[in-house]
Short mmCIF file of C-alpha atoms and ligand atoms in Angstrom, two decimals:
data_model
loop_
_atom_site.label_atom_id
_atom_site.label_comp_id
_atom_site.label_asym_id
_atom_site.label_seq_id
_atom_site.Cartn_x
_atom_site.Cartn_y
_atom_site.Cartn_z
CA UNK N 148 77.56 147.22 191.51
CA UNK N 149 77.51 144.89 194.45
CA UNK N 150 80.06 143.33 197.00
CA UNK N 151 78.99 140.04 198.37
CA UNK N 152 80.53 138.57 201.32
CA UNK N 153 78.90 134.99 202.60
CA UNK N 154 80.10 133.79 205.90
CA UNK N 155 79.24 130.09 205.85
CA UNK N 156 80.57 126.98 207.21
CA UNK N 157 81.60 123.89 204.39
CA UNK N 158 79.46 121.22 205.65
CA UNK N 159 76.43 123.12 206.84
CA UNK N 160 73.40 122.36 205.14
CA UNK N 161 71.90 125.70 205.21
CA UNK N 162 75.33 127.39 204.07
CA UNK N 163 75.23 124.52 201.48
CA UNK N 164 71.73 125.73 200.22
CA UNK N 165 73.01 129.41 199.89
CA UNK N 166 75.81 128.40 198.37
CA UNK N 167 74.01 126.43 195.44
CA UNK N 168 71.41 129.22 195.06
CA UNK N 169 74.44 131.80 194.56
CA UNK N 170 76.41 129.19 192.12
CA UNK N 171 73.10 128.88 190.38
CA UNK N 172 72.52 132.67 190.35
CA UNK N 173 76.85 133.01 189.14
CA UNK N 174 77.40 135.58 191.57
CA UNK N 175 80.67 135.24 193.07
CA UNK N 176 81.59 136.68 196.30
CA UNK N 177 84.31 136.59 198.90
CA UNK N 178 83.98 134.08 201.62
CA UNK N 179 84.20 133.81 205.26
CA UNK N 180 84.44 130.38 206.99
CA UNK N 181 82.99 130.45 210.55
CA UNK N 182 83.45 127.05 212.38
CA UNK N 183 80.73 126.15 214.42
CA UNK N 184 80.54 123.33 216.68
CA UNK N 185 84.17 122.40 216.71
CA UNK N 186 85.23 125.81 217.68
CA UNK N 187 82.54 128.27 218.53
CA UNK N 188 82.73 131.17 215.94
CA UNK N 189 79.32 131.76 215.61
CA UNK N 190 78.77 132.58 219.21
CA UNK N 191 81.11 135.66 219.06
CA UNK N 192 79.58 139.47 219.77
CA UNK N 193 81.32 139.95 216.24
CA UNK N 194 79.02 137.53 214.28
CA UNK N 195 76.27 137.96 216.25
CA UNK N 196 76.10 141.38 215.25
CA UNK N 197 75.65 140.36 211.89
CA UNK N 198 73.25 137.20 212.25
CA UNK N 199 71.57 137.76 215.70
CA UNK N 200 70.18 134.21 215.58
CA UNK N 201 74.35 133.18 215.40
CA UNK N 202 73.46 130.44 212.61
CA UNK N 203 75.22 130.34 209.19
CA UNK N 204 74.93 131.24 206.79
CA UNK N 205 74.58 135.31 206.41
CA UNK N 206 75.13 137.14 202.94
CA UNK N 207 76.81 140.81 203.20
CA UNK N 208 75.09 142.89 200.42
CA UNK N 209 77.49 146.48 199.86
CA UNK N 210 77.49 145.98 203.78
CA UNK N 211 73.79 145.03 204.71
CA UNK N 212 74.00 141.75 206.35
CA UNK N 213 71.27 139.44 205.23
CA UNK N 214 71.01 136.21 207.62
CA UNK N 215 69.00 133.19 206.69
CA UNK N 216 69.37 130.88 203.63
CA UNK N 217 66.16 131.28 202.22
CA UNK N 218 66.00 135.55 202.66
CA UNK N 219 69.54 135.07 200.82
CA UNK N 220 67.88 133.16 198.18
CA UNK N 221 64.51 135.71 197.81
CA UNK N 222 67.34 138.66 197.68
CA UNK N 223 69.55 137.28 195.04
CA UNK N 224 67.16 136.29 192.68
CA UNK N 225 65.15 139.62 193.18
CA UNK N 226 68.53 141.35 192.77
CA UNK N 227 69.23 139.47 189.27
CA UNK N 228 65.88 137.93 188.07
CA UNK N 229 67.51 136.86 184.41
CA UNK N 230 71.02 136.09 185.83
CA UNK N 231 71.26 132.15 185.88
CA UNK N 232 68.52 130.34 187.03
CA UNK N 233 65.10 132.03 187.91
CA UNK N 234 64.98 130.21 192.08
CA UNK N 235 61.15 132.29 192.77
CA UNK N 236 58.64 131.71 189.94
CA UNK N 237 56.48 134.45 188.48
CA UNK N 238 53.72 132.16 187.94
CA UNK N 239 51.09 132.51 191.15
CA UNK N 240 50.22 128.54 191.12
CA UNK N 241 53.94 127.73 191.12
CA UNK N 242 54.58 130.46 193.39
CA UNK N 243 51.80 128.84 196.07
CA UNK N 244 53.38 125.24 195.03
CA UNK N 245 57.14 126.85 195.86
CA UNK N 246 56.33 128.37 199.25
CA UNK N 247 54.92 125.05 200.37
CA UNK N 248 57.89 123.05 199.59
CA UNK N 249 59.77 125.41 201.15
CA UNK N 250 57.80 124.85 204.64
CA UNK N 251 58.85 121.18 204.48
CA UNK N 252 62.63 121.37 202.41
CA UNK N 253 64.11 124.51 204.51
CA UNK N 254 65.88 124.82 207.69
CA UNK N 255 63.56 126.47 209.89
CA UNK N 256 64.22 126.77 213.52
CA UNK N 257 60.66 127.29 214.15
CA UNK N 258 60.10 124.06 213.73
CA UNK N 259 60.86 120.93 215.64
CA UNK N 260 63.73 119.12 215.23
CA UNK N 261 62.79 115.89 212.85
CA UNK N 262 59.10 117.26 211.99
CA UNK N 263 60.04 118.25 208.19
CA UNK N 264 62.35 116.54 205.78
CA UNK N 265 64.33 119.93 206.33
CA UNK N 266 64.80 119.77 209.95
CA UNK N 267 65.06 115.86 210.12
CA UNK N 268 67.93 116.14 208.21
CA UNK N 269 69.56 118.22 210.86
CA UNK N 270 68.92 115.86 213.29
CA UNK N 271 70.13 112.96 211.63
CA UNK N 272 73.81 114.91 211.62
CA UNK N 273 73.63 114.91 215.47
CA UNK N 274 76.37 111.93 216.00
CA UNK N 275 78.70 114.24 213.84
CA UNK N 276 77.84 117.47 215.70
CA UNK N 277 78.35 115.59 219.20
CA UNK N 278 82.05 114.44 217.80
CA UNK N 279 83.08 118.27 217.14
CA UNK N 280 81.38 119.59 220.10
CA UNK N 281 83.92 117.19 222.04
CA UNK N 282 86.85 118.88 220.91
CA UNK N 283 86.35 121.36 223.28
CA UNK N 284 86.42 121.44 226.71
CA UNK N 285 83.24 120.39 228.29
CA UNK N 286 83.31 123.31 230.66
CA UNK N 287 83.21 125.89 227.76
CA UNK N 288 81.07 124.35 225.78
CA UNK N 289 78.80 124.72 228.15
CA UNK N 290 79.83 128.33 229.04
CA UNK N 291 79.21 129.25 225.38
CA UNK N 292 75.77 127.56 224.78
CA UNK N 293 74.23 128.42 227.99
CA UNK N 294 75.65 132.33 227.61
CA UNK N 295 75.94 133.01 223.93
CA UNK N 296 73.49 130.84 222.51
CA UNK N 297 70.25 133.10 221.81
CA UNK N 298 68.20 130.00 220.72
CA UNK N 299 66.71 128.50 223.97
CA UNK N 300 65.76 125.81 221.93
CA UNK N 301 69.09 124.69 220.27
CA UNK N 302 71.04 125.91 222.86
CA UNK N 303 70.60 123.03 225.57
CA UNK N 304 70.28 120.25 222.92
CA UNK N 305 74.11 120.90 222.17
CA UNK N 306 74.62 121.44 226.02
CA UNK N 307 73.41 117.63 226.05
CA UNK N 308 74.67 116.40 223.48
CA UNK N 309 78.04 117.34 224.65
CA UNK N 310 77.61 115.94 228.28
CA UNK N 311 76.77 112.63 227.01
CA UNK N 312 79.28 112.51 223.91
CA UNK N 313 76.26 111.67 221.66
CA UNK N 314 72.94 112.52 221.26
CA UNK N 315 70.41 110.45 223.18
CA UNK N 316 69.83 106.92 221.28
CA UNK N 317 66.32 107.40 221.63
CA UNK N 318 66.14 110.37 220.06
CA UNK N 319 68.71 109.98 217.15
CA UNK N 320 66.56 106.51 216.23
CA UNK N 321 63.33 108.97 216.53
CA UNK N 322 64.63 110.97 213.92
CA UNK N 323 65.62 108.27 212.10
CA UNK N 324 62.31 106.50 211.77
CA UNK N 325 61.51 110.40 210.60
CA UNK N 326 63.87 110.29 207.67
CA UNK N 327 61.87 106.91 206.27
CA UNK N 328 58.98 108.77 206.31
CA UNK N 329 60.03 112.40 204.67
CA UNK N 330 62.05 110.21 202.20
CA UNK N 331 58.84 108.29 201.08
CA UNK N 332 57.11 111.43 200.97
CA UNK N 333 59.55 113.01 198.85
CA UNK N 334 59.69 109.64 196.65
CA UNK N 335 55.92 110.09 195.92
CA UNK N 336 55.91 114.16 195.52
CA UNK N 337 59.03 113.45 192.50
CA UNK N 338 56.64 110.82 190.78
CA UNK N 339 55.72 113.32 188.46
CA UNK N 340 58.40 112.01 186.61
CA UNK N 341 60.01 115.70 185.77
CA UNK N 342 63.49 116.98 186.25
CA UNK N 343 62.93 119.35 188.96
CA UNK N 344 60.76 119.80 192.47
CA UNK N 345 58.28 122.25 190.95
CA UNK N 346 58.17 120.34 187.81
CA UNK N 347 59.81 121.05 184.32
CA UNK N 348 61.62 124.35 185.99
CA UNK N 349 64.26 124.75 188.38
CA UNK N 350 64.20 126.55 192.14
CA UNK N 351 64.85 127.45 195.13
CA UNK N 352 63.38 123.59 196.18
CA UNK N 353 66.26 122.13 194.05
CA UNK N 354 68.58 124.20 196.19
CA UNK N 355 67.43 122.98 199.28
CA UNK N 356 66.95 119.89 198.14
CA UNK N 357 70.59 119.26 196.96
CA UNK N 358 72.32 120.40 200.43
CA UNK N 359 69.87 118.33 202.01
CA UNK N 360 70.37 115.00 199.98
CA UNK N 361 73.83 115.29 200.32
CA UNK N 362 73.44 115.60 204.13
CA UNK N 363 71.68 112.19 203.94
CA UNK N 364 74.54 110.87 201.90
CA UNK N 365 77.52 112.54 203.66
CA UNK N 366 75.84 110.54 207.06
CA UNK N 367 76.29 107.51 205.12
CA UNK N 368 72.61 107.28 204.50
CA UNK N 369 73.65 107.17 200.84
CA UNK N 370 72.08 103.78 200.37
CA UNK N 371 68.63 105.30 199.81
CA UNK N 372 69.82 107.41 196.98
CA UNK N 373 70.59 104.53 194.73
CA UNK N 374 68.11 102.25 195.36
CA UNK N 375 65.89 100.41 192.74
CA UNK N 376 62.93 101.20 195.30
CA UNK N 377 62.88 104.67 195.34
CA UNK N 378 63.66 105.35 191.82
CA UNK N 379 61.91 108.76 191.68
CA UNK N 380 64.53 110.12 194.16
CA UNK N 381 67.59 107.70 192.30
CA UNK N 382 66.75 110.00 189.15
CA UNK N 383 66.34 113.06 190.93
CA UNK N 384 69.24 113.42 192.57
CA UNK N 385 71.71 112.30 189.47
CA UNK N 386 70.04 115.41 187.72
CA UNK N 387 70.93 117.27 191.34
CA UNK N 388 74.11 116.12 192.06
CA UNK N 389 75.11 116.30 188.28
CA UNK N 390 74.89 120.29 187.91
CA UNK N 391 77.87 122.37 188.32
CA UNK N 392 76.03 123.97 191.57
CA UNK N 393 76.71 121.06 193.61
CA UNK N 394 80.08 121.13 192.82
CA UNK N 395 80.62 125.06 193.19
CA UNK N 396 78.10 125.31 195.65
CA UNK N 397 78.55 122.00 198.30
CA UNK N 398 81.68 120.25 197.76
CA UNK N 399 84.60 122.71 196.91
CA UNK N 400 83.48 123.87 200.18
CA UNK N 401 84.06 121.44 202.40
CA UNK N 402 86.73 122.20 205.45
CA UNK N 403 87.48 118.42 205.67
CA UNK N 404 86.74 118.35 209.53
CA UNK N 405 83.77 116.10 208.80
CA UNK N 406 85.21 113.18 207.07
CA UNK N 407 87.51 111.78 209.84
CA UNK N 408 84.59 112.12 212.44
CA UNK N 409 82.05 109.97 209.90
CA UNK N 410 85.14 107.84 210.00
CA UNK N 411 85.19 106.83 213.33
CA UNK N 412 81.39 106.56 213.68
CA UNK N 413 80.84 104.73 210.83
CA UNK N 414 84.13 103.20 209.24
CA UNK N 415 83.83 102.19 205.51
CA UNK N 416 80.58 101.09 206.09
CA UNK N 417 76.57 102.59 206.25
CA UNK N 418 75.54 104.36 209.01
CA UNK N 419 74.66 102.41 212.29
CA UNK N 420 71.28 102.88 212.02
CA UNK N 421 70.79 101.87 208.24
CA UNK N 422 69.36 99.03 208.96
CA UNK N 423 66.40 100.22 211.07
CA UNK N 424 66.08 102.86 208.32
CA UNK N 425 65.32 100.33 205.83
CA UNK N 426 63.51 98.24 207.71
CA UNK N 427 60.99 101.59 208.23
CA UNK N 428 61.03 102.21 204.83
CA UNK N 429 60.47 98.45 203.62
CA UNK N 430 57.52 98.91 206.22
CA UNK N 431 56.50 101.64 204.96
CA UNK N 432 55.97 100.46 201.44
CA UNK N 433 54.23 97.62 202.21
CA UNK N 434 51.23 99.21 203.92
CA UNK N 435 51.37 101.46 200.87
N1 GSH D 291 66.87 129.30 209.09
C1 GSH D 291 68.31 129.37 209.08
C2 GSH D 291 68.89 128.22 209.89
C3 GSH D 291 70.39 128.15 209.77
C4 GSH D 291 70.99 127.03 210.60
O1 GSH D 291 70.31 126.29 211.32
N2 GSH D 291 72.31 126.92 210.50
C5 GSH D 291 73.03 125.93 211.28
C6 GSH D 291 74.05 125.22 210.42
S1 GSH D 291 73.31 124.29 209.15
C7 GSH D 291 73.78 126.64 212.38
O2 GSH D 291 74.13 127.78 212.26
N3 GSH D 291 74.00 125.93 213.50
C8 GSH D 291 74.75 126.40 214.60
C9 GSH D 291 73.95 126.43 215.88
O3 GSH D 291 72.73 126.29 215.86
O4 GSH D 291 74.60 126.62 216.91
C10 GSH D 291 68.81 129.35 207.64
O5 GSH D 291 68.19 128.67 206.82
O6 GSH D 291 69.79 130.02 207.33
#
């Protein structure tokens, strides 16, 4: 018999990934909500104890904490092979296939910011981030990241970001530019025409892949989902977006303190940079 606890926040893409592995896997747990930028929780000696790295999300297994998306992913579906989906493949080939996706569709901090479709996806949530980080005092902010924060790469990023009230235009259009290219490479990868990442079988890809595509849609991205032009990705993520998972998983989740802040970046409309986005990817296509 096992207890699961998941302490997660709504509209983190990495909790979001857990969480659609787990609604995929229909294990139920209790659930923790740690707020991150707009408050701090994660930086607290009580959380820390069970992530050290202080990111979300972290799965409590009959009291064995379990940090990292992808570890809670490998331990579920080892746990309960023929419960719901099968997320790890038996199959060596696929296996190989899986672990490379993984490299490009996960979160990894070991990786720079905007160098996989993973990470670049993180960055491109930076205006967001730099809205909640400036509901708190500047002074603590700083006291938190500079004292709490174990990763020395993160850690003065959000100290920045916080200083200036939004991430450095440079860098946020750098990222974008990023996105065109992931999302082209991602465009070509789906055109073998199948339901799924790995093919005719679901995994732990299509988990990542689902937090991640509605990252680029919650940003007001969304444009690039629906598009005649990329029609690989248009089909891929109405199968994706269409399972229960995303709805158990991503949006019964949400604590609502991102909508208003996409609000007043972006209004009704697309993101601000949408149109340099486009005009990468229109680029991009051409010299194709
Ligand atoms: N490799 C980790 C990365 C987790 C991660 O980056 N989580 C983000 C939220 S999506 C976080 O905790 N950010 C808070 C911070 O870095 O201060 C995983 O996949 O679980």
């Amino acid at each position: 018999m096992h207890n699961f606890e998941l302490y997660g926040y709504g509209e983190s893409v990495a909790s979001n990934m857990a969480r659609v592995a787990l609604a995929e896997k229909k294990i139920t747990y209790k659930y923790n909500v740690i707020y991150l930028e707009s408050k701090g929780e994660h930086l607290t000696k009580e959380y820390q104890s069970l992530n050290p790295k202080t990111f979300v999300p972290t799965l409590i297994d009959n009291g064995k904490p379990i940090p990292d998306s992808i570890d809670i992913m490998r331990h579920i579906d080892n746990l309960f092979p023929e419960t719901g989906e099968r997320l790890f493949p038996s199959d060596t080939s696929q296996k190989i296939q899986l672990e490379n996706i993984l490299e490009e569709v996960s979160l990894s901090e070991d990786k720079e910011l905007g160098s996989t479709f993973g990470t670049v996806c993180g960055g491109v949530s930076m205006e967001v981030l730099a809205n909640l980080l400036c509901k708190r005092p500047l002074l603590s902010v700083i006291w938190d990241y500079a004292t709490k924060h174990p990763d020395r790469g993160r850690a003065p990023k959000f100290i920045l970001v916080r200083l200036l009230g939004k991430p450095p235009t440079a860098l946020y259009k750098k990222f974008v530019l990023n996105l065109a290219n992931h999302i082209l490479t991602i465009e070509d990868f789906l055109s073998h025409k199948k339901d799924f990442m790995l093919g005719e079988t679901y995994s732990a890809a299509d988990c990542c892949m689902a937090s991640l595509l509605h990252r680029i849609n919650e940003v007001r991205f969304g444009s690039l989902l629906e598009s005649d032009k990329l029609p690989n990705l248009k089909k891929y993520w109405k199968i994706i977006s269409n399972r229960p998972s995303y709805k158990e998983g991503i949006i019964d989740y949400q604590t609502g303190e991102w909508a208003p802040e996409i609000e007043k970046l972006y209004g009704n409309g697309p993101n601000t940079y949408n149109d340099l986005l486009w005009s990468e990817i229109n680029k991009l296509l051409k010299e194709k």
